[in-house]
Coordinates of C-alpha atoms in Angstrom, one line a residue:
X1 CA -0.5 -5.0 -6.7
X2 CA 1.9 -7.3 -5.7
X3 CA 2.4 -10.7 -7.4
X4 CA 5.2 -12.8 -8.5
X5 CA 5.9 -14.9 -11.7
X6 CA 7.0 -14.4 -15.4
X7 CA 4.2 -13.2 -17.9
X8 CA 3.9 -15.9 -20.3
X9 CA 4.6 -15.2 -24.0
X10 CA 0.9 -15.5 -24.9
X11 CA 0.0 -12.6 -22.8
X12 CA 2.7 -10.2 -24.0
X13 CA 0.6 -9.1 -27.0
X14 CA -2.4 -8.4 -24.9
X15 CA -0.4 -6.6 -22.2
X16 CA 1.5 -4.3 -24.7
X17 CA -1.7 -3.3 -26.0
X18 CA -3.0 -2.3 -22.7
X19 CA 0.0 -0.3 -22.4
X20 CA -0.3 1.5 -25.6
X21 CA -4.1 2.4 -24.7
X22 CA -2.8 3.6 -21.2
X23 CA -0.2 6.1 -23.1
X24 CA -2.5 7.0 -25.6
X25 CA -5.2 8.0 -22.6
X26 CA -2.3 9.9 -20.9
X27 CA -1.6 12.0 -23.9
X28 CA -5.4 12.6 -24.7
X29 CA -5.8 13.6 -20.7
X30 CA -2.9 16.3 -21.2
X31 CA -4.6 18.0 -24.0
X32 CA -8.1 17.8 -22.4
X33 CA -7.1 18.9 -19.0
X34 CA -6.9 17.3 -15.9
X35 CA -7.6 17.8 -12.1
X36 CA -4.8 20.4 -11.1
X37 CA -3.5 19.0 -8.1
X38 CA -3.4 16.2 -5.3
X39 CA -1.9 16.9 -2.2
X40 CA -0.8 20.2 -3.4
X41 CA 1.1 18.4 -5.9
X42 CA 0.6 19.4 -9.6
X43 CA 0.1 16.4 -11.7
X44 CA -0.8 17.6 -15.3
X45 CA -0.6 14.1 -16.6
X46 CA -3.4 12.7 -13.9
X47 CA -6.7 13.6 -15.2
X48 CA -9.8 11.3 -15.1
X49 CA -9.3 9.6 -18.5
X50 CA -5.6 8.4 -17.3
X51 CA -6.9 7.5 -13.7
X52 CA -9.7 5.4 -15.3
X53 CA -7.2 3.8 -17.6
X54 CA -4.3 3.1 -15.3
X55 CA -7.0 1.3 -12.4
X56 CA -8.2 -0.7 -15.3
X57 CA -4.7 -1.7 -16.6
X58 CA -3.5 -2.4 -13.0
X59 CA -6.5 -4.7 -12.2
X60 CA -6.6 -6.5 -15.5
X61 CA -3.0 -7.2 -15.7
X62 CA -2.9 -8.2 -11.9
X63 CA -5.6 -10.8 -12.6
X64 CA -4.1 -12.2 -15.8
X65 CA -1.0 -12.8 -13.3
X66 CA -3.4 -14.4 -10.4
X67 CA -3.2 -11.2 -8.1
X68 CA -5.8 -11.5 -5.0
X69 CA -5.0 -8.2 -3.6
X70 CA -4.9 -4.5 -4.6
X71 CA -3.9 -1.7 -2.3
X72 CA -5.1 1.7 -2.1
X73 CA -5.0 5.0 0.2
X74 CA -6.7 8.2 0.2
X75 CA -4.7 11.5 -0.8
X76 CA -7.4 14.0 -1.5
X77 CA -9.0 16.1 1.0
X78 CA -12.3 16.1 -0.9
X79 CA -14.2 13.7 0.9
X80 CA -17.0 13.0 -1.4
X81 CA -14.5 12.7 -4.5
X82 CA -12.6 10.3 -2.4
X83 CA -15.6 8.2 -1.5
X84 CA -17.1 7.8 -5.0
X85 CA -13.5 7.0 -6.4
X86 CA -12.8 4.5 -3.8
X87 CA -16.0 2.7 -4.2
X88 CA -15.4 2.4 -7.8
X89 CA -12.1 0.6 -7.3
X90 CA -13.9 -1.4 -4.8
X91 CA -16.2 -2.5 -7.3
X92 CA -13.7 -2.9 -10.0
X93 CA -11.5 -5.4 -7.9
X94 CA -14.5 -7.3 -7.0
X95 CA -15.3 -8.0 -10.5
X96 CA -11.8 -9.6 -10.8
X97 CA -11.9 -11.5 -7.8
X98 CA -9.5 -9.2 -5.7
X99 CA -9.8 -7.8 -2.3
X100 CA -9.1 -3.9 -1.8
X101 CA -6.4 -3.5 1.1
X102 CA -6.6 0.2 2.4
X103 CA -3.4 1.4 3.7
X104 CA -3.5 4.1 6.3
X105 CA -0.6 6.6 6.1
X106 CA 0.5 9.3 8.6
X107 CA 1.1 12.1 5.8
X108 CA -2.4 11.0 3.8
X109 CA -5.8 11.9 4.5
X110 CA -6.6 8.4 6.5
X111 CA -3.5 9.0 8.6
X112 CA -4.4 6.0 11.3
X113 CA -5.9 2.7 12.0
X114 CA -9.1 4.5 13.7
X115 CA -9.7 6.3 10.6
X116 CA -9.0 3.4 8.2
X117 CA -11.9 1.2 10.1
X118 CA -14.3 4.0 10.0
X119 CA -13.4 4.5 6.1
X120 CA -14.2 0.7 5.8
X121 CA -17.6 1.2 7.6
X122 CA -18.5 3.9 5.5
X123 CA -17.7 2.0 2.2
X124 CA -19.6 -0.9 3.1
X125 CA -17.9 -3.1 0.7
X126 CA -17.1 -6.6 1.4
X127 CA -13.8 -7.0 -0.2
X128 CA -12.1 -4.1 1.6
X129 CA -9.7 -4.8 4.3
X130 CA -7.3 -2.9 6.4
X131 CA -3.6 -2.9 5.4
X132 CA -1.2 -2.6 8.5
X133 CA 2.2 -1.2 7.5
X134 CA 4.2 -1.2 10.6
X135 CA 6.4 1.5 10.2
X136 CA 3.0 3.6 9.6
X137 CA 1.4 1.9 12.6
X138 CA 4.0 2.7 14.6
X139 CA 4.2 6.4 13.8
X140 CA 0.3 6.7 14.7
X141 CA 1.1 4.8 17.7
X142 CA -0.9 1.9 17.2
X143 CA -1.0 -0.6 20.0
X144 CA -1.2 -4.1 20.1
X145 CA -4.4 -3.7 22.4
X146 CA -6.1 -1.8 19.5
X147 CA -5.0 -4.4 16.9
X148 CA -6.5 -7.2 19.2
X149 CA -9.8 -5.7 19.2
X150 CA -10.0 -5.6 15.4
X151 CA -12.0 -8.8 13.9
X152 CA -9.5 -11.0 12.1
X153 CA -11.1 -10.8 8.6
X154 CA -10.7 -7.1 8.5
X155 CA -7.1 -7.3 8.0
X156 CA -5.5 -7.7 4.8
X157 CA -1.7 -8.6 4.4
X158 CA 1.0 -6.8 6.1
X159 CA 3.9 -4.2 4.9
X160 CA 6.9 -5.6 7.1
X161 CA 9.8 -3.5 8.0
X162 CA 11.6 -1.9 11.1
X163 CA 12.4 1.8 11.6
X164 CA 13.4 4.2 14.0
X165 CA 11.9 4.4 17.5
X166 CA 11.8 8.3 16.8
X167 CA 8.2 9.6 15.5
X168 CA 8.8 12.8 13.7
X169 CA 6.0 15.6 13.2
X170 CA 4.4 15.1 9.9
X171 CA 5.9 18.0 8.6
X172 CA 9.4 16.7 9.5
X173 CA 11.5 16.0 6.8
X174 CA 11.9 12.2 8.2
X175 CA 8.2 11.5 8.1
X176 CA 8.3 11.0 4.2
X177 CA 12.0 10.5 4.0
X178 CA 12.2 7.6 6.1
X179 CA 9.2 5.9 4.7
X180 CA 10.4 6.4 1.1
X181 CA 14.0 5.5 1.7
X182 CA 15.4 4.8 5.2
X183 CA 13.4 2.0 6.4
X184 CA 15.4 -0.6 8.6
X185 CA 15.9 -4.3 8.4
X186 CA 13.5 -6.4 10.8
X187 CA 14.8 -6.6 14.1
X188 CA 17.2 -3.8 14.0
X189 CA 15.1 -0.7 14.7
X190 CA 12.8 0.6 17.6
X191 CA 9.2 -0.3 16.6
X192 CA 7.6 -3.1 18.5
X193 CA 7.2 -5.6 15.8
X194 CA 6.7 -8.8 17.8
X195 CA 3.7 -6.5 19.9
X196 CA 2.0 -5.5 16.6
X197 CA 2.7 -8.9 14.5
X198 CA 1.3 -11.2 17.3
X199 CA -1.9 -9.3 17.5
X200 CA -2.8 -9.4 13.5
X201 CA -4.1 -12.9 13.2
X202 CA -3.2 -14.7 10.2
X203 CA -2.8 -12.3 7.6
X204 CA -2.9 -13.7 4.0
X205 CA 1.2 -12.9 3.7
X206 CA 3.7 -10.4 4.9
X207 CA 5.2 -8.2 2.0
X208 CA 8.7 -6.8 2.8
X209 CA 8.6 -3.2 1.9
X210 CA 11.8 -1.8 2.9
X211 CA 13.3 1.1 0.7
X212 CA 16.6 2.1 2.1
X213 CA 19.2 4.3 -0.3
X214 CA 22.0 4.0 2.0
X215 CA 21.7 -0.2 2.2
X216 CA 21.4 -0.4 -1.7
X217 CA 24.3 1.8 -2.3
X218 CA 26.4 -0.2 -0.2
X219 CA 25.3 -3.8 -0.8
X220 CA 23.4 -3.5 -4.0
X221 CA 20.0 -4.5 -4.7
X222 CA 20.1 -8.3 -4.7
X223 CA 22.3 -8.2 -1.5
X224 CA 19.7 -5.8 0.1
X225 CA 16.8 -8.0 -0.9
X226 CA 18.5 -11.0 0.3
X227 CA 19.1 -9.3 3.9
X228 CA 15.4 -8.1 3.9
X229 CA 14.5 -11.8 3.7
X230 CA 16.9 -13.1 6.1
X231 CA 16.6 -10.8 8.8
X232 CA 12.7 -11.3 8.8
X233 CA 13.1 -14.9 8.8
X234 CA 15.4 -14.6 11.8
X235 CA 13.3 -12.1 13.6
X236 CA 10.0 -14.5 13.0
X237 CA 11.9 -17.6 14.0
X238 CA 13.0 -16.0 17.5
X239 CA 9.7 -14.5 18.2
X240 CA 7.6 -17.5 17.0
X241 CA 5.5 -15.6 14.6

């Protein structure tokens, strides 16, 4: 969930109780066992109890802070399991007036735009939209023409960044490495951002997602964040977006 603002003092006690509940269920799940692996990664702490508690915690806290959108992606190859869980997330978000934005990720089990739209059709939930991350879209070769064919109401918000033009194989270290720590400032990479953004009609907002460990080490977190915003504004003005 992406949100801004400060939690009012009167909400702090409820928030603390929610957190205590979640931590208690994490401990309980560790004793009772959990699903052994997700994407071949052992996660002994992430069982059914913890997953249910975490989702409820995120959605209820987000609703308290006025969030209108939540993000989801699919990381399990078990299609039936993923469908059931995704439908539950859709219904939970809907109860709190939220839209669920499905993010396709090249190294996930919903790797591209086509698969994301097909998954949305399968879910048949009115509060599901597709989230376009500009780096991921570039890496699965989404074209402006493909974006133009998608109905406007199917788009959620946009994860905005630039990145190298090079598209690595899925098993290349840069596939995950750049996504999680090497994204580039808007307008300073090799992605056709203007072509993408001009064909995503009126998204609710643009969320800058630009982790870059090297820039943070040089500039510090605050200056990195400031440059993220400055380069995005400059790019949008130059391309009349």
